[in-house]
Tab-separated table of C-alpha atoms in Angstrom:
chain	number	residue	atom	x	y	z
A	344	MET	CA	76.273	58.303	107.483
A	345	THR	CA	78.187	58.939	104.729
A	346	SER	CA	81.383	61.053	103.766
A	347	LEU	CA	80.411	63.450	100.802
A	348	SER	CA	82.045	66.538	100.489
A	349	GLU	CA	78.906	69.907	100.719
A	350	GLU	CA	79.472	70.190	96.982
A	351	GLN	CA	78.656	65.728	96.727
A	352	ILE	CA	75.711	66.636	98.688
A	353	ALA	CA	74.517	68.913	96.541
A	354	PHE	CA	74.772	67.357	93.765
A	355	GLN	CA	73.284	63.796	95.111
A	356	ASP	CA	70.060	66.465	96.090
A	357	VAL	CA	70.417	67.749	92.642
A	358	ILE	CA	69.511	64.401	90.855
A	359	ASN	CA	67.059	63.037	93.725
A	360	ARG	CA	65.082	66.483	92.658
A	361	ALA	CA	65.164	65.463	88.781
A	362	ILE	CA	64.452	62.040	88.975
A	363	VAL	CA	61.519	62.633	91.578
A	364	GLU	CA	59.984	65.303	89.383
A	365	THR	CA	60.875	63.281	86.052
A	366	SER	CA	59.911	59.925	87.001
A	367	PRO	CA	58.203	59.379	89.755
A	368	VAL	CA	57.308	56.517	90.708
A	369	GLU	CA	53.744	55.933	89.146
A	370	ARG	CA	55.434	56.693	85.873
A	371	ALA	CA	58.870	54.575	86.671
A	372	GLN	CA	56.047	51.755	87.042
A	373	LYS	CA	54.467	52.604	83.800
A	374	LEU	CA	57.327	52.324	81.975
A	375	ASP	CA	58.525	49.078	83.229
A	376	ALA	CA	55.253	47.647	82.656
A	377	ALA	CA	55.405	48.900	79.119
A	378	LYS	CA	59.004	48.083	78.780
A	379	THR	CA	59.520	51.541	77.526
A	380	PHE	CA	62.958	53.204	78.019
A	381	ASP	CA	62.424	56.585	80.152
A	382	ALA	CA	63.590	59.078	76.851
A	383	GLU	CA	62.379	61.748	79.113
A	384	LEU	CA	65.001	61.268	81.816
A	385	TYR	CA	67.879	60.197	79.771
A	386	ARG	CA	67.379	63.679	78.349
A	387	VAL	CA	67.156	65.548	81.768
A	388	LEU	CA	70.587	63.306	82.363
A	389	GLY	CA	71.999	65.028	79.563
A	390	GLU	CA	70.870	68.101	80.770
A	391	LEU	CA	72.043	68.090	84.249
A	392	GLY	CA	75.708	66.135	83.231
A	393	VAL	CA	75.214	63.118	84.294
A	394	LEU	CA	75.970	61.423	80.927
A	395	GLY	CA	79.487	62.628	80.869
A	396	LEU	CA	80.441	62.064	84.524
A	397	GLY	CA	83.992	61.107	84.759
A	398	VAL	CA	84.750	62.202	81.098
A	399	ALA	CA	87.122	65.659	80.991
A	400	GLU	CA	85.261	68.906	79.693
A	401	GLU	CA	88.181	69.191	76.827
A	402	ASP	CA	86.882	65.633	75.482
A	403	GLY	CA	83.064	67.147	75.765
A	404	GLY	CA	82.137	65.537	79.503
A	405	SER	CA	81.146	67.218	82.556
A	406	GLY	CA	84.626	66.288	84.697
A	407	GLY	CA	83.775	64.626	88.275
A	408	THR	CA	85.009	61.595	89.869
A	409	ASN	CA	84.279	57.823	90.862
A	410	ILE	CA	82.531	59.263	93.710
A	411	GLU	CA	79.853	61.296	91.293
A	412	GLN	CA	79.291	58.402	89.716
A	413	VAL	CA	78.377	56.124	92.442
A	414	VAL	CA	76.432	58.778	94.026
A	415	ALA	CA	74.340	59.566	90.795
A	416	LEU	CA	74.061	55.599	90.336
A	417	ARG	CA	72.257	55.230	93.503
A	418	ALA	CA	70.027	57.587	93.096
A	419	LEU	CA	68.580	56.588	89.949
A	420	ALA	CA	68.860	53.053	91.117
A	421	ASN	CA	66.239	54.165	93.940
A	422	ARG	CA	63.676	54.862	91.898
A	423	ALA	CA	64.748	54.127	88.546
A	424	THR	CA	66.736	50.968	88.279
A	425	SER	CA	66.721	50.314	84.280
A	426	MET	CA	67.774	54.049	84.119
A	427	ALA	CA	70.679	53.165	86.296
A	428	VAL	CA	71.606	49.818	84.540
A	429	PHE	CA	72.008	52.021	81.591
A	430	CYS	CA	74.126	54.452	83.260
A	431	VAL	CA	76.370	52.158	84.202
A	432	VAL	CA	77.239	50.910	80.351
A	433	GLN	CA	77.107	54.728	79.605
A	434	PHE	CA	80.101	55.226	82.453
A	435	LEU	CA	81.477	51.882	81.121
A	436	VAL	CA	82.168	52.846	77.375
A	437	THR	CA	83.124	56.642	78.234
A	438	ARG	CA	85.819	55.004	80.301
A	439	LEU	CA	86.669	53.032	77.765
A	440	LEU	CA	87.187	55.793	75.167
A	441	LYS	CA	88.387	57.846	77.372
A	442	ASP	CA	91.486	56.029	78.380
A	443	ASN	CA	91.921	54.097	74.731
A	444	ALA	CA	90.207	56.659	71.700
A	445	THR	CA	92.445	58.170	69.609
A	446	ALA	CA	92.024	62.131	69.481
A	447	GLU	CA	89.181	62.119	66.549
A	448	GLN	CA	87.787	58.909	67.924
A	449	LYS	CA	86.933	61.544	70.897
A	450	ARG	CA	85.482	64.034	68.963
A	451	ALA	CA	83.547	61.643	66.750
A	452	PHE	CA	82.062	59.741	69.474
A	453	LEU	CA	82.597	59.974	72.673
A	454	ALA	CA	81.729	63.342	73.018
A	455	PRO	CA	78.284	63.029	71.851
A	456	LEU	CA	77.951	59.978	74.038
A	457	ALA	CA	79.082	62.097	76.920
A	458	ALA	CA	76.533	65.134	75.890
A	459	GLY	CA	73.218	62.859	75.611
A	460	ARG	CA	73.186	63.281	71.872
A	461	GLN	CA	73.995	59.111	71.099
A	462	LYS	CA	73.764	55.975	72.818
A	463	ALA	CA	76.390	52.774	73.053
A	464	SER	CA	76.047	49.476	73.444
A	465	PHE	CA	79.088	47.084	74.894
A	466	CYS	CA	79.898	44.123	72.754
A	467	LEU	CA	81.340	41.261	75.025
A	468	THR	CA	79.528	38.793	76.009
A	469	GLU	CA	78.829	35.697	73.875
A	470	ALA	CA	76.278	32.577	74.118
A	471	GLY	CA	78.783	30.317	75.056
A	472	GLY	CA	80.345	31.517	78.041
A	473	GLY	CA	80.163	34.445	80.603
A	474	THR	CA	82.607	34.996	82.433
A	475	ASP	CA	84.941	32.662	80.465
A	476	ILE	CA	84.785	34.889	77.743
A	477	LEU	CA	87.892	34.431	75.944
A	478	ARG	CA	87.504	30.488	75.798
A	479	ALA	CA	84.040	31.143	74.594
A	480	MET	CA	84.957	34.006	72.247
A	481	LYS	CA	83.844	32.618	68.305
A	482	THR	CA	82.918	36.807	67.186
A	483	THR	CA	86.091	37.798	64.310
A	484	ALA	CA	87.609	40.730	62.694
A	485	ARG	CA	90.173	39.921	59.847
A	486	ALA	CA	91.901	43.212	58.105
A	487	ASP	CA	90.836	43.768	54.585
A	488	GLY	CA	92.353	46.216	52.438
A	489	GLY	CA	92.136	49.283	55.293
A	490	ASP	CA	88.957	47.607	56.820
A	491	TYR	CA	88.160	44.813	59.334
A	492	VAL	CA	85.705	42.531	58.533
A	493	ILE	CA	83.697	41.295	61.454
A	494	ASN	CA	81.336	38.198	62.087
A	495	GLY	CA	80.201	36.212	64.703
A	496	ALA	CA	77.439	37.068	67.408
A	497	LYS	CA	77.109	38.481	70.815
A	498	MET	CA	74.493	38.223	73.435
A	499	TRP	CA	72.821	39.980	76.417
A	500	ILE	CA	73.772	42.982	74.859
A	501	SER	CA	72.353	46.069	76.261
A	502	GLY	CA	70.778	48.310	74.506
A	503	ALA	CA	71.693	47.347	71.010
A	504	THR	CA	68.432	47.896	69.020
A	505	THR	CA	68.514	51.594	70.603
A	506	SER	CA	72.008	52.492	70.073
A	507	ASP	CA	73.532	54.597	67.914
A	508	PHE	CA	77.249	52.711	67.938
A	509	TYR	CA	78.934	49.752	69.777
A	510	VAL	CA	82.190	48.719	71.255
A	511	VAL	CA	82.802	45.117	70.275
A	512	LEU	CA	85.101	42.991	70.918
A	513	ALA	CA	86.608	40.484	68.410
A	514	ARG	CA	89.573	38.210	67.723
A	515	THR	CA	92.029	39.652	65.661
A	516	ALA	CA	94.543	36.658	65.952
A	517	PRO	CA	94.666	33.325	68.143
A	518	GLY	CA	95.406	33.543	71.894
A	519	LYS	CA	93.572	33.632	74.819
A	520	THR	CA	93.933	37.153	76.409
A	521	ASP	CA	95.948	38.541	73.610
A	522	GLY	CA	94.545	38.584	70.090
A	523	VAL	CA	91.531	40.307	70.754
A	524	SER	CA	91.019	44.348	69.199
A	525	MET	CA	88.157	46.677	70.351
A	526	PHE	CA	86.237	48.104	67.685
A	527	LEU	CA	83.359	51.153	66.863
A	528	VAL	CA	80.950	49.829	64.441
A	529	PRO	CA	78.232	52.019	63.665
A	530	SER	CA	74.723	50.225	64.929
A	531	ARG	CA	73.153	50.592	61.349
A	532	ALA	CA	76.419	49.423	59.472
A	533	ALA	CA	75.233	46.787	56.643
A	534	GLY	CA	75.188	43.224	58.048
A	535	ILE	CA	74.093	44.152	61.394
A	536	THR	CA	70.616	42.534	62.841
A	537	ALA	CA	70.074	43.176	66.783
A	538	ARG	CA	66.979	41.366	67.770
A	539	GLU	CA	65.562	42.137	71.443
A	540	ILE	CA	65.362	39.235	74.360
A	541	ASP	CA	61.977	38.959	76.648
A	542	THR	CA	63.741	39.325	79.676
A	543	PHE	CA	61.662	39.807	83.205
A	544	ALA	CA	63.530	42.428	84.874
A	545	ILE	CA	65.461	45.639	83.741
A	546	ASN	CA	62.390	46.197	81.260
A	547	GLY	CA	62.885	49.948	80.577
A	548	TYR	CA	66.446	49.213	78.873
A	549	ASP	CA	66.394	46.641	75.986
A	550	THR	CA	68.537	43.611	76.327
A	551	CYS	CA	69.263	41.972	72.942
A	552	GLN	CA	71.523	39.270	70.661
A	553	VAL	CA	73.448	41.055	67.933
A	554	PHE	CA	74.858	39.287	64.843
A	555	PHE	CA	77.681	40.572	62.417
A	556	ASP	CA	77.211	39.357	58.984
A	557	ASP	CA	80.843	40.452	56.790
A	558	VAL	CA	80.455	44.453	58.819
A	559	ARG	CA	82.765	46.003	57.291
A	560	VAL	CA	84.468	48.924	59.266
A	561	PRO	CA	87.089	51.191	58.259
A	562	ALA	CA	90.581	50.407	60.595
A	563	ALA	CA	90.484	53.608	61.849
A	564	ASN	CA	87.804	52.816	64.244
A	565	LEU	CA	89.853	50.524	65.792
A	566	ILE	CA	90.091	51.434	69.272
A	567	GLY	CA	93.818	51.012	71.093
A	568	THR	CA	95.938	48.315	70.116
A	569	GLU	CA	95.294	45.709	68.021
A	570	GLY	CA	95.899	42.413	70.350
A	571	ARG	CA	95.176	44.034	73.159
A	572	GLY	CA	91.576	45.541	73.674
A	573	PHE	CA	90.553	42.559	76.358
A	574	ARG	CA	93.203	43.789	78.040
A	575	GLN	CA	92.154	47.182	77.680
A	576	VAL	CA	88.867	46.419	79.041
A	577	LEU	CA	90.217	44.660	82.509
A	578	ALA	CA	91.670	48.033	82.795
A	579	THR	CA	87.929	49.034	83.368
A	580	LEU	CA	86.793	46.593	85.538
A	581	ASN	CA	87.306	47.430	88.903
A	582	SER	CA	85.387	50.728	88.139
A	583	GLU	CA	82.404	48.716	86.914
A	584	ARG	CA	82.169	46.638	89.788
A	585	ILE	CA	81.985	49.846	91.672
A	586	ASN	CA	79.569	51.448	89.921
A	587	ALA	CA	77.589	47.773	89.637
A	588	ALA	CA	78.128	47.900	93.505
A	589	ALA	CA	76.138	51.370	93.831
A	590	VAL	CA	73.032	50.323	91.694
A	591	ALA	CA	72.713	47.953	94.152
A	592	ILE	CA	72.812	49.372	97.404
A	593	GLY	CA	70.569	51.914	95.144
A	594	ILE	CA	68.031	49.173	94.650
A	595	ALA	CA	68.174	47.729	98.099
A	596	GLN	CA	67.786	51.497	99.695
A	597	GLY	CA	64.749	51.244	97.631
A	598	ALA	CA	63.565	48.545	98.634
A	599	MET	CA	64.095	48.977	102.547
A	600	GLU	CA	62.049	52.370	102.012
A	601	VAL	CA	59.051	51.413	100.552
A	602	ALA	CA	58.928	48.872	103.131
A	603	ALA	CA	59.792	51.424	105.967
A	604	ASP	CA	56.520	53.152	104.686
A	605	TYR	CA	54.137	50.240	104.677
A	606	ALA	CA	55.138	49.407	107.977
A	607	ARG	CA	54.526	52.822	108.914
A	608	GLU	CA	51.240	52.608	107.856
A	609	ARG	CA	50.009	48.936	107.613
A	610	GLN	CA	47.721	48.024	110.640
A	611	ALA	CA	47.810	44.690	112.551
A	612	PHE	CA	46.743	43.111	115.844
A	613	GLY	CA	45.781	47.113	116.405
A	614	LYS	CA	49.059	48.830	115.996
A	615	SER	CA	51.243	49.599	112.806
A	616	LEU	CA	53.371	46.894	111.300
A	617	ALA	CA	56.413	49.545	112.653
A	618	GLU	CA	55.636	48.860	116.126
A	619	LEU	CA	56.279	44.719	116.084
A	620	GLN	CA	59.409	43.735	117.227
A	621	ALA	CA	59.870	41.609	114.211
A	622	VAL	CA	59.488	44.134	111.824
A	623	GLN	CA	61.998	46.425	113.561
A	624	HIS	CA	64.470	43.642	113.841
A	625	LYS	CA	64.165	42.704	109.943
A	626	LEU	CA	64.532	46.396	108.476
A	627	ALA	CA	67.062	46.731	111.043
A	628	ASN	CA	68.617	43.918	109.821
A	629	VAL	CA	68.476	45.539	106.675
A	630	ALA	CA	69.823	49.108	107.711
A	631	THR	CA	73.022	47.944	109.028
A	632	THR	CA	73.860	45.785	105.801
A	633	VAL	CA	72.921	48.635	103.641
A	634	GLU	CA	74.695	51.325	105.225
A	635	LEU	CA	78.156	49.164	105.920
A	636	ALA	CA	77.678	48.530	101.897
A	637	TRP	CA	77.355	52.303	101.004
A	638	THR	CA	80.300	53.234	103.152
A	639	PHE	CA	83.150	50.693	102.053
A	640	LEU	CA	81.817	51.478	98.153
A	641	LEU	CA	82.765	54.613	98.746
A	642	ALA	CA	86.401	54.234	100.730
A	643	THR	CA	86.726	51.781	97.245
A	644	ALA	CA	86.006	54.848	95.056
A	645	VAL	CA	88.018	57.052	96.745
A	646	ARG	CA	90.812	55.130	96.854
A	647	ASP	CA	90.563	54.063	92.812
A	648	ASP	CA	90.275	58.016	92.302
A	649	ASN	CA	93.957	57.787	93.885
A	650	GLY	CA	95.382	55.161	91.675
A	651	GLU	CA	95.312	52.443	94.767
A	652	PRO	CA	94.679	49.031	93.981
A	653	VAL	CA	91.350	47.871	94.551
A	654	ASP	CA	90.661	44.680	92.047
A	655	VAL	CA	89.447	42.993	95.936
A	656	ALA	CA	88.177	45.899	97.279
A	657	SER	CA	86.191	46.706	93.988
A	658	SER	CA	84.776	42.693	94.689
A	659	MET	CA	84.332	43.098	98.251
A	660	ALA	CA	82.101	45.860	97.178
A	661	LYS	CA	80.241	44.597	94.671
A	662	LEU	CA	79.734	41.238	97.221
A	663	ALA	CA	78.885	43.524	99.797
A	664	ALA	CA	76.050	45.578	97.698
A	665	SER	CA	74.480	42.205	95.934
A	666	ASN	CA	73.915	41.032	99.604
A	667	ALA	CA	72.228	44.504	100.473
A	668	ALA	CA	70.173	44.025	97.639
A	669	LYS	CA	69.314	40.518	98.260
A	670	LEU	CA	68.645	41.209	101.931
A	671	SER	CA	66.465	43.806	101.262
A	672	ALA	CA	64.441	43.254	97.998
A	673	ASP	CA	63.167	39.616	100.372
A	674	VAL	CA	62.773	41.752	103.346
A	675	GLY	CA	60.331	44.134	101.086
A	676	MET	CA	58.416	41.406	99.943
A	677	GLU	CA	57.639	39.925	103.347
A	678	ILE	CA	56.999	42.953	104.482
A	679	LEU	CA	54.539	44.308	101.788
A	680	ALA	CA	53.248	40.622	101.617
A	681	SER	CA	50.164	40.250	99.064
A	682	ALA	CA	50.688	44.165	98.433
A	683	ALA	CA	54.208	43.217	96.687
A	684	PHE	CA	52.355	41.181	94.384
A	685	ASP	CA	50.883	44.230	92.902
A	686	THR	CA	52.063	45.314	89.880
A	687	ALA	CA	51.617	48.951	90.857
A	688	SER	CA	53.605	48.325	93.796
A	689	PRO	CA	57.794	49.248	93.385
A	690	MET	CA	58.382	46.046	95.244
A	691	GLN	CA	58.150	43.873	92.998
A	692	ARG	CA	60.394	45.848	90.435
A	693	TYR	CA	63.340	45.775	93.437
A	694	TYR	CA	62.741	41.752	93.671
A	695	ARG	CA	63.178	41.416	89.668
A	696	ASP	CA	66.130	43.973	89.019
A	697	HIS	CA	68.034	43.127	92.205
A	698	ARG	CA	68.841	39.861	90.622
A	699	LEU	CA	70.790	41.405	87.680
A	700	TYR	CA	73.563	41.967	90.352
A	701	SER	CA	74.236	38.631	91.572
A	702	PHE	CA	75.483	37.357	88.688
A	703	ALA	CA	77.190	40.288	86.748
A	704	PRO	CA	79.534	42.318	85.676
A	705	LEU	CA	81.195	39.377	87.790
A	706	ASN	CA	78.931	37.001	89.796
A	707	ASP	CA	79.430	36.869	93.138
A	708	GLU	CA	81.384	33.077	93.563
A	709	MET	CA	83.371	34.561	91.350
A	710	CYS	CA	84.058	37.757	93.128
A	711	ARG	CA	84.362	35.071	96.352
A	712	ASN	CA	87.417	32.965	94.157
A	713	LEU	CA	88.916	36.964	93.368
A	714	ILE	CA	88.949	37.864	96.942
A	715	ALA	CA	89.698	34.047	98.122
A	716	GLU	CA	92.909	34.742	96.452
A	717	ARG	CA	94.448	37.704	96.218
A	718	TYR	CA	93.000	38.821	99.512
A	719	PHE	CA	94.195	35.166	101.456
A	720	GLY	CA	96.552	33.956	98.855
A	721	PHE	CA	94.877	30.728	98.485
A	722	GLY	CA	95.034	28.262	94.959
A	723	ARG	CA	92.319	29.219	92.652
A	724	GLY	CA	89.565	27.445	93.027
A	725	PHE	CA	88.203	27.254	89.349
């Protein structure tokens, strides 16, 4: 029930095999329990060109479109949820650099990132705000000779302790939307401290607070135009929501498959759970919700590739995917019951990890606000 081409289906099969061979369930569970990044799967994804999807070959990437990205993300989230989240950040940063970096910046930062030789973090959110980041942003960057000097702190930053460089949003002038600029900042620059936060989900990918204390970066590390950094980020938000939706759907499918396999094997009242109508109906509802979300997501990704407006559609896709993941994880926990509490089972991981996409990269309530405002023409509700 997809509209994938033969080539895209073949690509999907290659990724699925690579994930199964490199990071089977037992290994994924051990890494999750140890809160350890899957370096071997990362290496394999680099060799397959997954990390460079969406980046032109002349810039060090492997080409491809939104469709290849969502196919890869869904496959990863189905089995290796933390790596799928890593790749959402990867694709966000590569798109920002692809669209806004200079030729020299692409050689120095984009090419090694797309090839899997370096990792990057996206530093936008601060402790005082989430969706209302512009109001909350206190991090500043002031010009000083041939440098910018950055001061402030970022919160909930993925991968900051293991990244080679950051893309940092900071205020270079007063204002709301304008006045924010975007910088390439080496993670080991003097004045940077990254501190990991102990989170209960997405355990294979660190979440951090990052402090900037008089951090100097050359003016050549400004991405795009001074004062236009947040607008440059806004141009990538539709693709980020599309990619987040793909991960949520992958989690939903993973939980659904584990639940269905368990229902086939588990005996109760002289028959398998899969023969009980109540269980059948629950899984039928999950399957319908997941397939509808996936079909709509694919259509939205194609529209985005074609340059059509997808601000509403990407919000709908992300909301539908988030709902599918919630339903699937809940049903999976109900069907497995006490077996889902076993940390050897991936069900408890799906149940924890899917929650990220109820509030990231845009929470479900703000997705609904955007849909109501732009689809129906209602007044702003916040």
